[in-house]
C-alpha cells in the first residue's frame, strides 16, 4: 500500500494532466451538437464540386420557409370567420322603430303615410338581412363568414354582405330613392341613429381554432426522394429543385437525433478527434515549452481558455448562429501571448478554431477568417501594457475580419447587391469585446497566479514599496540593481529575450541584501568592513544567504514566481571565490561546496543574461583606470569563466547570443566610464 502511495505521489503531476486531458475532452464533446452533420458544402447558383450524389436513404423534399410562409398567408386569408348572431335584436329594433316613427313624424298626414312607414321597415330588414357588426373588422370582402346561433350554424355569407354599425345610411338612401321618399332621408337617419343596434359579435376562440387547424394541416414537404435516386451530378449548377432537394437532405442530416445504435459510436469518433487535438497541444508543450508542461497550473490555464472559447461559441450558436462572429476568439492568442509567448498562443488558437469547425456554420469560411485574425493578432500586438498598441491592433484585426468576409461574400454571391452592412457591425462588436482582454488578464493573474507584461510594468516602478525600502536600507545595492537592469534590458533587446521581464528581475535580484546591507561592499560608506571581524566561512555564509533571504522577502511581498526565479538563479552554483581563497590559505583541504551558492543554475535565456550582467557590473567597480582594451578583456574573462563552470548549460542560450551580449556589455561599460579616444599630444 505504501509503495502504491509513493508511486502515486511521484507521478501525481502526470496523473493530474491525464485527468485534465480526459475531463476537457469530455466537456468539449458534451458541448458539441447531438445531431448528424452534412458532409458536403454547396452554394446556390454554384457548381456541385463533389462526386455525383445518390440519395443515401428515403427522405421528403421540404418546402422552403418562404413557401410555407406564403401558404400560411393564403390559408389565413381563406379561413372562415365565425360570428355569434343575436336574432332578438332585429325584432326589438322594429318595435322601437314603430314608437319612434310616431314621435318623429308628428304631422298626421305624414304619420298615416303607410308607404313611408313600410319604407323604414324594409330598410331595417335590409340592414339586418345578414347582420350588423359591433365594431370595424379588418377582413377582406371575400372572407367567408359563418353565422352562429347558440353555437349552431345559422347561415353563411361573405364579409362584404355584413353591415357596419354606421353603414345604415346607404341602405336608407337606397330604400327611400326606390319609393320616391328621398326628402325624408334626414328624419330617417335621425331615427335609425337612435334605434340601430349591432347583433353580430366575433367568436374569437372558434375563429382561431379553425385557423389553427388549417395551419396545422399545411404540409412541410412536397414530394419525396427514394434511396439510390441521383440527386445531382458533379459539375451541375445547384439551383431550382436540385437546391431544394439538397437543402432537404442537409436538414434531414442535421435534424435527425442520434439513435442508440450509432450514438456511442459517433461520441467515440468525436472524442477521438478532440483528444487528438488536445494531445497535439500537450506534445507541443512537452517538446518546445517544457517549463509550461511541468507546471500544472499553466497547463490548466491553457485548457481552461480553450474550453471557455468553445463554450461561448456554443452558447451564441444555440441562441442565433448569425452572431457567431461576435465571439472575441482573438482574446485567446492575446492572453496566451501575454502570459507565455506568441508561438504557443498561435498554436493553441489554431487548434481551438479546428475544434470549433465541428459546430459552426460555413466552417471553412469561419476557420479561414479566425486563423487569419489570429495570425494578425500575434503579428500586431506587442507591448500589451501600452493601451494605444491594443487599440491599434484591435482596429487592424477588425479590418482584416471585414476584408476577408467581404472577399468570401463576393466569391459566394458573385456581386455585392445583397451584402448586409449590419454584418460588418458584428465584427466591430467583436473588436470592442476583444478590448476586454485587459481586465481579463488582471483576473487571470489573481486566479492562476500568473504574471503578464502589465504586472511587470507595475513592478518596474522604482516607487514600489519594496524598491523604496531597498533604496533606503541598501542604497548602493539599489544603484547596482538599476545599472544591472539597464545592462540586462539592452542585452535582452539584442538577442530577442523578454526585456521587460529581465528588467524587473534585475531590479529585485538583490533584495536579500537588505537583511545585512553593510556586509556588501557597495553599501560600505564608512570604509569599515565588518567581514574583518568574521572568519571566511562566516563571511561566505552571509554572502550566500542573501539569495535565500531575497527569496523569503520576495515571497512575503507577493512577487511573482517568474521574478523570484531571477533571485534564485542570479549566482547559479558559482563559487564565492574571495572567501574560499582566504579559507584555503588557512585550511588546505577546504571543500569548495561549502563556498558555493545553492543554485539552481539559470534555466532560461533571461536568467542567464542577468547572471552575466550582474557579475560584470559588480566586478566593473574594481577596474582602475579603465580603457576599452581593459573592459573588453574584463568582460570576456568573467563570462568565459561562467561558461567554463557550466552555469549556462540549462539555459536556452546560444554561443552566438552570448557573443552579442558581450558586445553590448562592452559598449555599455565604455559609456558608463565615459571613455574617450586618446588623441596624440
XYZ file of C-alpha atoms in Angstrom:
681
model
C 0.000 0.000 0.000
C 2.827 2.398 0.890
C 4.552 1.612 -2.412
C 1.363 2.470 -4.277
C 1.002 5.761 -2.404
C 4.646 6.638 -3.025
C 4.318 5.785 -6.699
C 1.191 7.922 -6.975
C 2.943 10.792 -5.199
C 5.934 10.627 -7.546
C 3.673 10.691 -10.584
C 0.885 12.931 -9.322
C 1.728 15.716 -11.803
C 1.416 13.334 -14.739
C -1.784 11.814 -13.338
C -3.247 15.291 -12.984
C -2.507 16.034 -16.656
C -4.174 12.779 -17.691
C -7.249 13.656 -15.630
C -7.282 17.196 -17.061
C -6.940 15.813 -20.584
C -9.882 13.423 -20.292
C -12.146 15.852 -18.420
C -11.554 18.609 -21.001
C -12.206 16.163 -23.843
C -15.449 15.071 -22.184
C -16.667 18.654 -21.661
C -15.865 19.697 -25.233
C -17.630 16.654 -26.714
C -20.571 17.333 -24.396
C -20.882 20.839 -25.867
C -20.953 19.545 -29.436
C -24.391 19.332 -31.146
C -26.155 15.989 -30.697
C -27.161 15.643 -34.336
C -25.789 14.498 -37.639
C -23.748 16.770 -39.882
C -23.979 17.022 -43.665
C -20.590 16.273 -45.148
C -20.943 18.421 -48.285
C -20.691 22.191 -48.731
C -22.691 23.808 -51.516
C -23.946 27.235 -52.550
C -26.936 28.202 -54.635
C -26.010 29.061 -58.211
C -22.568 27.417 -57.928
C -21.391 24.126 -59.494
C -21.527 20.947 -57.413
C -17.851 20.266 -56.624
C -18.146 16.773 -55.152
C -18.802 13.480 -56.901
C -22.303 12.606 -58.124
C -24.592 12.276 -55.127
C -27.136 9.478 -54.694
C -29.831 9.587 -52.036
C -28.439 7.650 -49.024
C -31.967 6.966 -47.728
C -35.603 7.843 -48.374
C -36.405 11.424 -47.468
C -39.030 14.055 -48.160
C -38.420 17.269 -50.103
C -39.040 20.009 -47.622
C -40.674 23.246 -48.603
C -38.665 26.388 -48.122
C -39.576 28.763 -45.325
C -40.787 31.243 -47.970
C -43.130 28.660 -49.480
C -44.568 27.700 -46.106
C -44.969 31.356 -45.161
C -46.846 32.068 -48.410
C -49.164 29.100 -47.807
C -49.834 30.308 -44.289
C -50.806 33.734 -45.616
C -53.166 32.167 -48.162
C -54.750 29.928 -45.518
C -55.158 32.865 -43.144
C -56.928 34.865 -45.840
C -59.231 31.997 -46.869
C -60.068 30.720 -43.401
C -63.692 31.231 -42.300
C -64.542 33.754 -39.580
C -67.241 32.935 -37.026
C -69.730 35.476 -35.658
C -72.403 34.949 -32.996
C -75.785 36.425 -34.040
C -78.453 37.711 -31.679
C -81.728 37.311 -33.622
C -83.772 39.124 -30.947
C -82.066 42.416 -31.761
C -83.923 42.837 -35.095
C -87.419 42.440 -33.586
C -86.520 44.844 -30.768
C -85.329 47.386 -33.308
C -88.644 47.091 -35.272
C -90.633 47.696 -32.073
C -88.505 50.735 -31.274
C -88.987 51.935 -34.849
C -92.803 51.838 -34.501
C -92.644 54.018 -31.383
C -90.002 56.338 -32.731
C -91.794 56.779 -36.079
C -94.904 58.211 -34.414
C -92.966 60.687 -32.308
C -90.627 61.726 -35.119
C -93.340 62.227 -37.742
C -95.974 64.231 -35.778
C -97.766 65.525 -38.846
C -100.963 63.470 -39.180
C -100.732 63.203 -42.952
C -97.118 62.026 -42.808
C -97.689 59.764 -39.842
C -100.523 57.996 -41.671
C -98.439 57.513 -44.817
C -98.270 53.752 -44.885
C -95.674 53.781 -47.682
C -93.309 55.886 -45.573
C -93.626 53.544 -42.611
C -93.138 50.474 -44.789
C -90.042 52.001 -46.397
C -88.424 52.338 -42.978
C -89.381 48.796 -42.061
C -87.936 47.477 -45.330
C -84.712 49.364 -44.609
C -84.460 47.694 -41.184
C -84.963 44.260 -42.751
C -82.277 45.032 -45.343
C -79.851 46.215 -42.642
C -80.346 43.079 -40.570
C -80.542 40.669 -43.539
C -77.051 39.339 -42.668
C -76.390 41.274 -39.501
C -74.856 44.442 -38.071
C -71.230 44.336 -36.807
C -70.440 45.510 -33.307
C -67.167 47.131 -34.451
C -64.976 47.553 -37.516
C -63.064 44.402 -38.524
C -60.141 44.197 -40.933
C -61.217 41.307 -43.147
C -61.243 41.170 -46.920
C -64.602 41.461 -48.723
C -64.443 37.838 -49.908
C -63.791 36.344 -46.459
C -66.273 33.594 -45.641
C -68.430 34.411 -42.644
C -70.168 31.692 -40.592
C -73.105 32.912 -38.500
C -73.784 31.035 -35.272
C -76.907 30.925 -33.168
C -76.191 29.254 -29.823
C -73.053 27.574 -31.266
C -75.157 26.196 -34.144
C -74.516 27.305 -37.684
C -77.246 29.702 -38.658
C -76.015 30.865 -42.020
C -73.032 31.576 -44.268
C -72.156 34.672 -46.260
C -69.259 36.910 -47.226
C -67.829 39.726 -45.144
C -68.888 42.306 -47.764
C -72.581 41.498 -47.047
C -72.372 42.433 -43.372
C -73.445 45.926 -42.352
C -71.110 48.108 -40.362
C -72.606 49.989 -37.437
C -72.577 53.312 -39.301
C -73.404 51.751 -42.681
C -77.195 52.014 -42.434
C -77.221 55.430 -44.176
C -76.628 53.848 -47.588
C -79.414 51.284 -47.021
C -81.886 54.022 -46.035
C -80.910 56.176 -49.001
C -81.472 53.309 -51.465
C -84.832 52.344 -49.943
C -86.189 55.894 -49.936
C -84.996 56.538 -53.515
C -86.868 53.465 -54.722
C -90.083 54.706 -53.135
C -89.601 58.352 -54.108
C -89.296 59.477 -50.486
C -85.810 60.986 -50.567
C -86.982 64.200 -48.840
C -87.441 62.229 -45.591
C -83.832 60.929 -45.537
C -82.605 63.274 -42.775
C -85.505 62.360 -40.493
C -84.992 58.628 -41.044
C -81.235 58.895 -40.374
C -82.011 60.609 -37.094
C -84.491 57.862 -36.143
C -82.249 54.990 -37.172
C -79.254 56.510 -35.408
C -81.085 56.029 -32.109
C -82.511 52.548 -32.716
C -79.978 50.540 -34.776
C -78.033 48.137 -32.555
C -75.359 45.545 -33.521
C -76.369 41.888 -33.485
C -73.050 40.284 -34.625
C -70.092 39.633 -32.341
C -66.842 37.914 -33.351
C -66.368 34.432 -31.884
C -62.605 34.746 -31.489
C -61.884 31.320 -29.978
C -63.780 29.393 -32.648
C -62.253 31.521 -35.411
C -58.723 30.969 -34.050
C -59.276 27.232 -33.617
C -60.442 26.906 -37.194
C -57.411 28.859 -38.401
C -55.023 26.758 -36.311
C -56.467 23.545 -37.709
C -55.912 24.738 -41.241
C -52.388 25.970 -40.478
C -51.508 22.648 -38.889
C -52.749 20.843 -41.965
C -50.179 22.617 -44.128
C -47.621 20.041 -45.204
C -43.937 20.925 -44.727
C -42.943 18.675 -47.622
C -43.759 18.383 -51.311
C -42.873 15.004 -52.661
C -40.121 12.579 -51.682
C -36.853 11.091 -52.914
C -36.244 7.354 -52.799
C -32.963 5.800 -51.726
C -30.470 5.456 -54.595
C -32.008 8.252 -56.691
C -29.450 10.512 -58.393
C -29.738 13.896 -56.717
C -27.034 15.850 -58.558
C -24.053 15.100 -60.775
C -20.596 16.581 -60.465
C -20.374 19.959 -62.191
C -24.134 20.605 -62.254
C -25.317 24.011 -61.106
C -27.014 23.953 -57.704
C -30.305 25.726 -58.391
C -34.051 25.254 -58.554
C -35.382 21.890 -57.477
C -31.885 20.423 -57.057
C -31.078 23.091 -54.481
C -34.325 22.343 -52.618
C -33.556 18.613 -52.615
C -30.018 19.202 -51.309
C -31.281 21.529 -48.573
C -33.853 18.885 -47.609
C -31.136 16.235 -47.385
C -28.920 18.579 -45.333
C -31.807 19.361 -42.980
C -32.527 15.657 -42.610
C -28.933 15.012 -41.558
C -28.781 17.910 -39.124
C -32.191 17.344 -37.562
C -32.030 13.609 -37.050
C -31.433 12.684 -33.402
C -28.773 10.059 -32.886
C -30.343 6.734 -32.151
C -28.993 4.306 -29.605
C -27.277 2.144 -32.195
C -24.934 4.835 -33.502
C -24.873 7.292 -30.590
C -21.960 5.662 -28.774
C -20.012 5.204 -31.994
C -20.324 8.858 -33.011
C -19.486 10.046 -29.494
C -16.392 7.846 -29.655
C -15.415 9.351 -33.015
C -15.882 12.906 -31.709
C -13.820 12.030 -28.632
C -11.006 10.698 -30.820
C -10.796 13.915 -32.844
C -10.959 16.202 -29.806
C -8.424 14.125 -27.872
C -6.070 14.183 -30.880
C -6.185 17.989 -30.942
C -5.553 18.273 -27.196
C -2.815 15.631 -27.404
C -1.044 17.687 -30.061
C -1.101 20.631 -27.676
C 0.405 18.580 -24.853
C 3.096 17.198 -27.171
C 3.898 20.730 -28.326
C 4.279 21.860 -24.716
C 6.456 18.882 -23.867
C 8.771 19.377 -26.840
C 9.025 23.163 -27.060
C 7.721 24.552 -23.757
C 8.878 22.123 -21.096
C 8.686 24.720 -18.320
C 4.997 25.211 -19.141
C 4.361 21.462 -19.448
C 5.828 20.828 -15.999
C 3.625 23.493 -14.410
C 0.131 22.036 -13.907
C -1.339 25.459 -13.191
C -0.217 26.761 -16.585
C -1.469 23.673 -18.415
C -4.812 24.023 -16.627
C -4.908 27.688 -17.613
C -4.416 26.869 -21.312
C -7.045 24.105 -21.311
C -9.484 26.352 -19.433
C -9.211 29.080 -22.075
C -9.802 26.604 -24.906
C -12.887 25.284 -23.141
C -14.122 28.819 -22.410
C -13.941 29.856 -26.075
C -15.772 26.709 -27.191
C -18.438 27.256 -24.523
C -19.026 30.886 -25.537
C -19.244 29.984 -29.214
C -21.670 27.126 -28.499
C -23.949 29.382 -26.452
C -24.014 32.008 -29.203
C -24.758 29.428 -31.918
C -27.566 27.929 -29.857
C -29.058 31.410 -29.475
C -28.563 32.581 -33.066
C -25.722 31.464 -35.332
C -25.728 34.824 -37.126
C -23.898 36.280 -34.113
C -21.058 33.729 -34.215
C -18.545 36.398 -35.272
C -19.329 38.487 -32.193
C -17.426 35.975 -30.039
C -13.978 37.591 -29.482
C -11.927 34.498 -30.293
C -8.763 36.594 -30.725
C -8.712 37.065 -26.955
C -7.251 33.540 -26.770
C -3.941 34.250 -28.595
C -3.780 37.657 -26.904
C -3.993 36.160 -23.419
C -1.556 33.330 -24.147
C 0.925 35.721 -25.721
C 0.680 37.986 -22.668
C 1.481 35.141 -20.257
C 3.658 32.881 -22.412
C 4.757 33.617 -25.987
C 3.437 34.219 -29.483
C 4.192 30.746 -30.840
C 2.221 28.981 -28.111
C -0.624 31.491 -28.492
C -0.962 30.916 -32.247
C -0.658 27.110 -31.962
C -3.400 26.966 -29.334
C -5.591 29.369 -31.315
C -5.381 27.231 -34.465
C -6.272 24.038 -32.549
C -9.263 25.785 -30.950
C -10.512 27.017 -34.330
C -10.206 23.479 -35.735
C -12.368 22.177 -32.878
C -14.942 24.917 -33.448
C -15.169 23.838 -37.093
C -17.378 20.965 -35.890
C -20.152 23.228 -34.638
C -20.134 26.476 -36.640
C -21.998 27.030 -39.914
C -19.878 27.651 -43.028
C -16.971 26.034 -41.228
C -14.349 26.675 -43.925
C -15.143 30.384 -44.073
C -15.184 30.599 -40.271
C -11.865 28.787 -39.824
C -10.158 30.841 -42.536
C -11.287 34.140 -41.003
C -10.396 33.139 -37.456
C -6.958 31.737 -38.312
C -6.083 34.836 -40.347
C -7.320 37.052 -37.490
C -5.241 35.016 -35.010
C -2.110 35.454 -37.125
C -2.729 39.200 -37.353
C -3.228 39.283 -33.568
C 0.143 37.636 -32.968
C 1.935 39.824 -35.517
C 0.461 43.177 -34.490
C 0.007 43.042 -30.722
C 3.227 43.901 -28.938
C 3.810 45.503 -25.544
C 0.256 44.855 -24.402
C 0.780 47.105 -21.391
C 0.673 50.095 -23.759
C -3.009 50.882 -24.212
C -2.549 52.555 -27.599
C -0.983 49.378 -29.005
C -4.007 47.318 -28.014
C -6.479 49.745 -29.624
C -4.442 49.905 -32.836
C -4.133 46.122 -33.003
C -7.856 45.586 -32.377
C -8.596 48.031 -35.187
C -6.324 46.076 -37.516
C -7.928 42.769 -36.502
C -11.416 44.178 -37.137
C -10.316 45.475 -40.562
C -8.934 42.051 -41.501
C -12.221 40.420 -40.471
C -14.200 42.831 -42.673
C -11.903 42.466 -45.694
C -11.841 38.657 -45.506
C -15.622 38.398 -45.030
C -16.225 40.774 -47.950
C -13.981 38.649 -50.186
C -15.812 35.445 -49.206
C -19.190 37.074 -49.846
C -18.200 38.222 -53.338
C -16.831 34.754 -54.176
C -20.029 33.058 -52.998
C -22.627 35.514 -54.336
C -20.881 36.956 -57.382
C -21.976 40.528 -56.566
C -22.437 42.831 -53.600
C -26.062 43.842 -54.110
C -27.253 41.519 -51.324
C -24.466 42.408 -48.896
C -25.889 43.314 -45.488
C -23.841 46.168 -43.956
C -25.061 45.185 -40.482
C -22.807 42.125 -40.688
C -19.803 44.433 -40.505
C -21.277 45.753 -37.268
C -20.838 42.262 -35.795
C -17.103 42.463 -36.475
C -16.967 45.887 -34.828
C -18.712 44.417 -31.762
C -16.169 41.590 -31.804
C -13.354 44.154 -31.792
C -14.897 46.025 -28.871
C -15.308 42.750 -26.967
C -11.625 41.976 -27.619
C -10.700 45.048 -25.573
C -11.987 43.126 -22.545
C -8.646 41.301 -22.639
C -7.107 43.898 -20.290
C -9.388 43.259 -17.266
C -9.418 39.549 -18.169
C -5.619 39.395 -17.875
C -5.846 41.018 -14.441
C -8.442 38.442 -13.345
C -6.293 35.581 -14.624
C -3.276 36.915 -12.749
C -5.191 36.802 -9.489
C -6.880 33.440 -10.097
C -3.992 31.469 -11.613
C -1.061 33.325 -10.055
C 0.456 34.197 -13.444
C 2.300 37.355 -14.413
C 1.963 39.420 -17.585
C 3.800 42.396 -19.049
C 1.193 44.672 -17.459
C 2.171 43.440 -13.986
C 5.839 43.630 -14.879
C 5.399 47.268 -15.835
C 3.874 47.957 -12.420
C 6.712 46.100 -10.673
C 9.353 48.045 -12.622
C 8.251 51.275 -10.951
C 11.056 52.236 -8.550
C 8.498 53.841 -6.254
C 7.065 50.474 -5.243
C 7.203 49.735 -1.531
C 9.900 47.057 -1.773
C 12.233 49.034 -4.035
C 11.771 52.098 -1.840
C 12.797 50.028 1.151
C 15.807 48.699 -0.775
C 16.923 52.228 -1.719
C 16.680 53.315 1.931
C 18.350 50.309 3.576
C 20.880 49.441 0.868
C 21.347 52.447 -1.446
C 24.486 51.004 -3.014
C 22.682 47.778 -3.858
C 19.752 49.752 -5.270
C 22.092 51.724 -7.541
C 23.817 48.482 -8.564
C 20.409 46.954 -9.402
C 19.491 49.921 -11.600
C 22.753 49.585 -13.527
C 22.243 45.837 -13.922
C 18.673 46.447 -15.113
C 19.886 48.833 -17.830
C 22.608 46.431 -18.965
C 20.263 43.436 -18.929
C 17.491 45.241 -20.807
C 19.882 46.310 -23.565
C 21.271 42.762 -23.811
C 17.784 41.247 -23.932
C 16.748 43.544 -26.771
C 19.860 42.494 -28.691
C 19.066 38.756 -28.582
C 15.252 38.890 -28.642
C 14.638 37.980 -24.982
C 11.857 39.378 -22.765
C 13.292 42.799 -21.940
C 10.505 43.799 -19.536
C 10.809 40.576 -17.534
C 14.576 40.760 -17.256
C 14.471 44.413 -16.194
C 12.098 43.616 -13.338
C 14.186 40.582 -12.372
C 17.302 42.760 -12.262
C 15.633 45.385 -10.073
C 14.707 42.792 -7.445
C 17.525 40.257 -7.744
C 19.487 41.573 -4.742
C 16.644 42.483 -2.343
C 18.061 39.888 0.063
C 20.974 42.230 0.814
C 18.564 44.416 2.823
C 18.939 41.985 5.721
C 22.676 42.669 6.167
C 23.423 45.605 3.858
C 26.778 46.641 5.372
C 28.319 43.233 4.611
C 28.266 44.091 0.916
C 30.926 46.483 -0.407
C 28.568 48.735 -2.389
C 26.863 49.740 0.887
C 30.035 50.332 2.946
C 30.158 54.112 3.033
C 32.378 54.452 6.150
C 35.296 52.357 4.928
C 34.781 49.872 7.772
C 34.465 46.286 6.564
C 32.544 44.081 9.045
C 33.988 40.974 7.388
C 37.281 41.784 9.097
C 35.701 40.577 12.337
C 34.451 37.282 10.830
C 36.013 34.085 9.608
C 35.995 33.454 5.834
C 33.429 30.694 6.292
C 31.072 33.009 8.237
C 31.517 35.768 5.688
C 30.796 33.379 2.834
C 27.625 32.223 4.572
C 26.334 35.812 4.866
C 27.124 36.458 1.207
C 25.461 33.218 0.075
C 22.419 33.722 2.315
C 21.413 36.911 0.526
C 19.897 34.660 -2.140
C 17.768 32.738 0.367
C 16.905 35.968 2.197
C 15.890 37.522 -1.110
C 13.543 34.634 -1.905
C 11.961 34.941 1.536
C 11.485 38.721 1.231
C 10.091 38.366 -2.310
C 7.508 35.805 -1.219
C 6.432 37.966 1.724
C 5.881 40.828 -0.737
C 3.947 38.580 -3.164
C 6.381 38.892 -6.037
C 5.527 36.548 -8.954
C 7.457 33.281 -9.289
C 8.916 34.443 -12.615
C 10.615 37.320 -10.771
C 11.696 35.135 -7.849
C 13.441 32.881 -10.384
C 15.931 35.687 -11.017
C 16.698 35.980 -7.308
C 17.141 32.219 -7.066
C 19.436 31.812 -10.077
C 21.414 35.030 -10.480
C 24.525 33.428 -8.924
C 23.747 29.886 -10.043
C 26.177 27.452 -8.357
C 29.154 29.779 -8.624
C 31.915 29.948 -6.031
C 32.394 32.774 -3.511
C 35.992 32.813 -4.643
C 37.439 35.572 -2.417
C 36.462 33.977 0.876
C 37.195 30.495 -0.447
C 40.786 31.554 -1.127
C 41.079 33.101 2.336
C 39.784 29.911 3.943
C 42.053 27.774 1.752
C 45.060 29.785 2.898
C 44.127 28.792 6.444
C 42.931 25.229 5.792
C 44.438 23.475 2.798
C 41.717 20.822 2.282
C 38.781 23.274 2.258
C 35.748 21.918 0.445
C 34.618 24.158 -2.425
C 30.992 23.088 -1.976
C 30.886 24.932 1.343
C 31.560 28.165 -0.528
C 29.170 27.704 -3.448
C 25.748 29.254 -3.948
C 22.947 26.679 -3.651
C 21.663 27.340 -7.159
C 19.904 26.349 -9.267
C 21.757 27.404 -12.387
C 19.969 29.742 -14.825
C 17.421 27.780 -16.855
C 16.171 30.435 -19.253
C 17.701 32.967 -21.592
C 16.604 35.824 -19.332
C 18.096 34.420 -16.110
C 21.352 33.639 -17.940
C 21.591 37.231 -19.198
C 21.024 38.549 -15.670
C 23.875 36.400 -14.301
C 26.264 37.828 -16.903
C 25.181 41.447 -16.383
C 25.218 41.149 -12.568
C 28.736 39.712 -12.473
C 30.122 42.189 -14.990
C 28.556 45.256 -13.352
C 29.645 44.248 -9.835
C 33.206 43.453 -10.876
C 33.496 46.604 -13.007
C 33.730 48.668 -9.805
C 37.187 47.200 -9.204
C 38.578 48.435 -12.534
C 41.310 51.025 -12.134
C 41.965 53.437 -14.966
C 39.627 51.571 -17.330
C 40.293 51.586 -21.066
C 38.491 49.956 -23.959
C 41.068 47.194 -24.049
C 40.757 46.541 -20.314
C 36.962 46.489 -20.487
C 36.936 44.079 -23.438
C 39.311 41.687 -21.698
C 37.454 42.086 -18.414
C 34.047 41.180 -19.924
C 35.492 38.242 -21.864
C 37.194 36.850 -18.756
C 34.138 36.970 -16.492
C 31.649 35.478 -18.955
C 34.096 32.835 -20.225
C 34.690 31.779 -16.619
C 30.939 31.341 -16.126
C 30.753 29.259 -19.298
C 33.657 27.081 -18.135
C 31.820 26.489 -14.846
C 28.823 25.222 -16.855
C 26.481 27.878 -15.496
C 24.578 28.182 -18.804
C 24.139 24.501 -19.599
C 20.446 24.535 -18.637
C 19.633 27.846 -20.323
C 18.368 28.030 -23.910
C 21.044 30.483 -24.973
C 23.471 30.032 -27.868
C 27.154 30.927 -28.278
C 26.155 33.496 -30.886
C 23.781 35.162 -28.441
C 26.449 35.183 -25.726
C 28.847 36.930 -28.134
C 26.160 39.528 -28.884
C 25.639 40.088 -25.150
C 29.380 40.529 -24.622
C 29.415 43.184 -27.329
C 26.513 45.074 -25.694
C 28.159 44.923 -22.244
C 31.471 46.246 -23.603
C 29.742 49.165 -25.300
C 27.605 49.997 -22.261
C 30.519 49.842 -19.803
C 32.575 52.074 -22.061
C 29.747 54.615 -21.944
C 29.408 54.267 -18.158
C 33.106 55.006 -17.642
C 32.947 57.902 -20.153
C 35.899 56.635 -22.175
C 37.255 58.992 -24.831
C 39.515 58.428 -27.795
C 43.094 59.169 -26.798
C 44.417 61.860 -29.124
C 48.215 62.162 -29.645
C 49.883 65.126 -27.927
